[in-house]
JSON list of C-alpha atoms in Angstrom, two decimals:
[
{"chain": "A", "resi": 18, "resn": "PHE", "atom": "CA", "xyz": [-5.68, -5.97, 0.45]},
{"chain": "A", "resi": 19, "resn": "ARG", "atom": "CA", "xyz": [-8.53, -6.82, 2.90]},
{"chain": "A", "resi": 20, "resn": "GLY", "atom": "CA", "xyz": [-11.73, -5.35, 4.28]},
{"chain": "A", "resi": 21, "resn": "GLY", "atom": "CA", "xyz": [-13.05, -4.32, 0.83]},
{"chain": "A", "resi": 22, "resn": "ALA", "atom": "CA", "xyz": [-9.83, -2.55, -0.36]},
{"chain": "A", "resi": 23, "resn": "GLU", "atom": "CA", "xyz": [-9.30, -5.52, -2.74]},
{"chain": "A", "resi": 24, "resn": "LEU", "atom": "CA", "xyz": [-12.38, -4.38, -4.76]},
{"chain": "A", "resi": 25, "resn": "LEU", "atom": "CA", "xyz": [-10.32, -1.43, -5.95]},
{"chain": "A", "resi": 26, "resn": "PHE", "atom": "CA", "xyz": [-7.76, -3.82, -7.33]},
{"chain": "A", "resi": 27, "resn": "ASP", "atom": "CA", "xyz": [-10.01, -6.06, -9.48]},
{"chain": "A", "resi": 28, "resn": "GLY", "atom": "CA", "xyz": [-10.88, -8.14, -6.44]},
{"chain": "A", "resi": 29, "resn": "VAL", "atom": "CA", "xyz": [-7.30, -9.47, -6.13]},
{"chain": "A", "resi": 30, "resn": "LYS", "atom": "CA", "xyz": [-6.34, -9.78, -2.40]},
{"chain": "A", "resi": 31, "resn": "LYS", "atom": "CA", "xyz": [-2.65, -10.71, -2.79]},
{"chain": "A", "resi": 32, "resn": "HIS", "atom": "CA", "xyz": [-0.09, -9.32, -5.17]},
{"chain": "A", "resi": 33, "resn": "GLN", "atom": "CA", "xyz": [3.47, -10.60, -5.22]},
{"chain": "A", "resi": 34, "resn": "VAL", "atom": "CA", "xyz": [5.54, -7.75, -6.76]},
{"chain": "A", "resi": 35, "resn": "THR", "atom": "CA", "xyz": [9.07, -7.15, -7.76]},
{"chain": "A", "resi": 36, "resn": "LEU", "atom": "CA", "xyz": [9.78, -3.51, -7.73]},
{"chain": "A", "resi": 37, "resn": "PRO", "atom": "CA", "xyz": [12.08, -2.02, -10.36]},
{"chain": "A", "resi": 38, "resn": "CYS", "atom": "CA", "xyz": [15.56, -0.88, -9.46]},
{"chain": "A", "resi": 39, "resn": "GLN", "atom": "CA", "xyz": [16.02, 2.82, -8.65]},
{"chain": "A", "resi": 40, "resn": "PRO", "atom": "CA", "xyz": [18.92, 4.80, -7.21]},
{"chain": "A", "resi": 41, "resn": "GLU", "atom": "CA", "xyz": [17.45, 5.23, -3.63]},
{"chain": "A", "resi": 42, "resn": "PRO", "atom": "CA", "xyz": [15.87, 2.47, -1.50]},
{"chain": "A", "resi": 43, "resn": "TRP", "atom": "CA", "xyz": [12.16, 1.91, -1.91]},
{"chain": "A", "resi": 44, "resn": "ASP", "atom": "CA", "xyz": [10.00, 3.34, 0.88]},
{"chain": "A", "resi": 45, "resn": "ILE", "atom": "CA", "xyz": [6.23, 3.17, 1.54]},
{"chain": "A", "resi": 46, "resn": "ARG", "atom": "CA", "xyz": [5.74, 6.62, -0.03]},
{"chain": "A", "resi": 47, "resn": "ASN", "atom": "CA", "xyz": [7.25, 5.38, -3.34]},
{"chain": "A", "resi": 48, "resn": "LEU", "atom": "CA", "xyz": [5.48, 2.04, -3.01]},
{"chain": "A", "resi": 49, "resn": "LEU", "atom": "CA", "xyz": [2.08, 3.79, -2.81]},
{"chain": "A", "resi": 50, "resn": "LYS", "atom": "CA", "xyz": [2.88, 5.80, -6.00]},
{"chain": "A", "resi": 51, "resn": "TRP", "atom": "CA", "xyz": [3.87, 2.58, -7.71]},
{"chain": "A", "resi": 52, "resn": "ILE", "atom": "CA", "xyz": [0.70, 0.77, -6.54]},
{"chain": "A", "resi": 53, "resn": "LYS", "atom": "CA", "xyz": [-1.49, 3.73, -7.75]},
{"chain": "A", "resi": 54, "resn": "GLN", "atom": "CA", "xyz": [0.19, 3.59, -11.22]},
{"chain": "A", "resi": 55, "resn": "ASN", "atom": "CA", "xyz": [0.43, -0.22, -11.58]},
{"chain": "A", "resi": 56, "resn": "LEU", "atom": "CA", "xyz": [-2.23, -2.05, -9.45]},
{"chain": "A", "resi": 57, "resn": "LEU", "atom": "CA", "xyz": [-5.02, 0.28, -8.61]},
{"chain": "A", "resi": 58, "resn": "LYS", "atom": "CA", "xyz": [-7.86, -0.26, -11.11]},
{"chain": "A", "resi": 59, "resn": "GLU", "atom": "CA", "xyz": [-10.64, 2.07, -10.03]},
{"chain": "A", "resi": 60, "resn": "ARG", "atom": "CA", "xyz": [-11.64, 4.93, -7.68]},
{"chain": "A", "resi": 61, "resn": "PRO", "atom": "CA", "xyz": [-8.16, 6.00, -6.41]},
{"chain": "A", "resi": 62, "resn": "GLU", "atom": "CA", "xyz": [-9.83, 8.51, -4.07]},
{"chain": "A", "resi": 63, "resn": "LEU", "atom": "CA", "xyz": [-11.09, 5.54, -2.01]},
{"chain": "A", "resi": 64, "resn": "PHE", "atom": "CA", "xyz": [-7.57, 4.25, -1.46]},
{"chain": "A", "resi": 65, "resn": "MET", "atom": "CA", "xyz": [-5.30, 7.36, -1.52]},
{"chain": "A", "resi": 66, "resn": "GLN", "atom": "CA", "xyz": [-5.42, 10.85, -0.19]},
{"chain": "A", "resi": 67, "resn": "GLY", "atom": "CA", "xyz": [-2.49, 13.00, -1.35]},
{"chain": "A", "resi": 68, "resn": "GLU", "atom": "CA", "xyz": [0.63, 10.84, -1.16]},
{"chain": "A", "resi": 69, "resn": "SER", "atom": "CA", "xyz": [-0.68, 8.56, 1.61]},
{"chain": "A", "resi": 70, "resn": "VAL", "atom": "CA", "xyz": [-3.48, 6.17, 2.16]},
{"chain": "A", "resi": 71, "resn": "ARG", "atom": "CA", "xyz": [-6.95, 7.55, 3.12]},
{"chain": "A", "resi": 72, "resn": "PRO", "atom": "CA", "xyz": [-7.93, 7.62, 6.73]},
{"chain": "A", "resi": 73, "resn": "GLY", "atom": "CA", "xyz": [-9.69, 4.33, 7.45]},
{"chain": "A", "resi": 74, "resn": "ILE", "atom": "CA", "xyz": [-7.03, 2.29, 5.58]},
{"chain": "A", "resi": 75, "resn": "LEU", "atom": "CA", "xyz": [-4.92, 0.29, 8.15]},
{"chain": "A", "resi": 76, "resn": "VAL", "atom": "CA", "xyz": [-1.41, -0.36, 6.96]},
{"chain": "A", "resi": 77, "resn": "LEU", "atom": "CA", "xyz": [0.50, -3.37, 8.38]},
{"chain": "A", "resi": 78, "resn": "ILE", "atom": "CA", "xyz": [4.17, -4.02, 7.59]},
{"chain": "A", "resi": 79, "resn": "ASN", "atom": "CA", "xyz": [5.15, -7.59, 8.48]},
{"chain": "A", "resi": 80, "resn": "ASP", "atom": "CA", "xyz": [2.04, -7.70, 10.85]},
{"chain": "A", "resi": 81, "resn": "ALA", "atom": "CA", "xyz": [3.07, -4.54, 12.62]},
{"chain": "A", "resi": 82, "resn": "ASP", "atom": "CA", "xyz": [1.20, -1.15, 12.43]},
{"chain": "A", "resi": 83, "resn": "TRP", "atom": "CA", "xyz": [3.07, 1.07, 10.08]},
{"chain": "A", "resi": 84, "resn": "GLU", "atom": "CA", "xyz": [2.91, 3.87, 12.66]},
{"chain": "A", "resi": 85, "resn": "LEU", "atom": "CA", "xyz": [5.54, 1.85, 14.63]},
{"chain": "A", "resi": 86, "resn": "MET", "atom": "CA", "xyz": [7.71, 1.49, 11.52]},
{"chain": "A", "resi": 87, "resn": "GLY", "atom": "CA", "xyz": [7.94, 5.12, 10.33]},
{"chain": "A", "resi": 88, "resn": "GLU", "atom": "CA", "xyz": [4.82, 5.16, 8.13]},
{"chain": "A", "resi": 89, "resn": "LEU", "atom": "CA", "xyz": [5.68, 6.69, 4.68]},
{"chain": "A", "resi": 90, "resn": "ASP", "atom": "CA", "xyz": [9.40, 6.77, 5.37]},
{"chain": "A", "resi": 91, "resn": "TYR", "atom": "CA", "xyz": [9.82, 3.02, 6.17]},
{"chain": "A", "resi": 92, "resn": "LYS", "atom": "CA", "xyz": [12.51, 1.59, 3.84]},
{"chain": "A", "resi": 93, "resn": "LEU", "atom": "CA", "xyz": [11.29, -1.58, 2.36]},
{"chain": "A", "resi": 94, "resn": "GLN", "atom": "CA", "xyz": [13.26, -4.83, 2.78]},
{"chain": "A", "resi": 95, "resn": "ASP", "atom": "CA", "xyz": [13.33, -7.89, 0.59]},
{"chain": "A", "resi": 96, "resn": "GLN", "atom": "CA", "xyz": [10.37, -10.13, 1.31]},
{"chain": "A", "resi": 97, "resn": "ASP", "atom": "CA", "xyz": [8.47, -7.52, 3.38]},
{"chain": "A", "resi": 98, "resn": "ASN", "atom": "CA", "xyz": [4.76, -8.15, 3.62]},
{"chain": "A", "resi": 99, "resn": "VAL", "atom": "CA", "xyz": [2.64, -4.97, 3.37]},
{"chain": "A", "resi": 100, "resn": "LEU", "atom": "CA", "xyz": [-1.09, -5.31, 4.01]},
{"chain": "A", "resi": 101, "resn": "PHE", "atom": "CA", "xyz": [-3.76, -2.71, 3.48]},
{"chain": "A", "resi": 102, "resn": "ILE", "atom": "CA", "xyz": [-7.04, -3.24, 5.37]},
{"chain": "A", "resi": 103, "resn": "SER", "atom": "CA", "xyz": [-10.09, -0.95, 4.82]},
{"chain": "A", "resi": 104, "resn": "THR", "atom": "CA", "xyz": [-11.83, -0.30, 8.05]},
{"chain": "A", "resi": 105, "resn": "LEU", "atom": "CA", "xyz": [-14.57, 1.72, 6.23]},
{"chain": "A", "resi": 106, "resn": "HIS", "atom": "CA", "xyz": [-17.90, -0.01, 5.88]},
{"chain": "A", "resi": 107, "resn": "GLY", "atom": "CA", "xyz": [-21.04, 1.08, 4.27]},
{"chain": "A", "resi": 108, "resn": "GLY", "atom": "CA", "xyz": [-24.34, 0.90, 6.14]}
]
């Protein structure tokens, strides 16, 4: 989490997580639900909108824009690095 997004997660910028086993492969959609339930500490409306991230949150999967990877439908692989960067700034 970067660009201020880490403030919603107790200021912790990096989380190494092991996701629980489930019948279908994990995708970004399910990861976001898991993050909201397990990591997000305050003001979920600043991070999520519906089942996705808010506009203004840049998502990178292994340093590539998630739009190139299938966004919410991207199937996570072992050791994937998912980065959330807030591009929203106060003034």
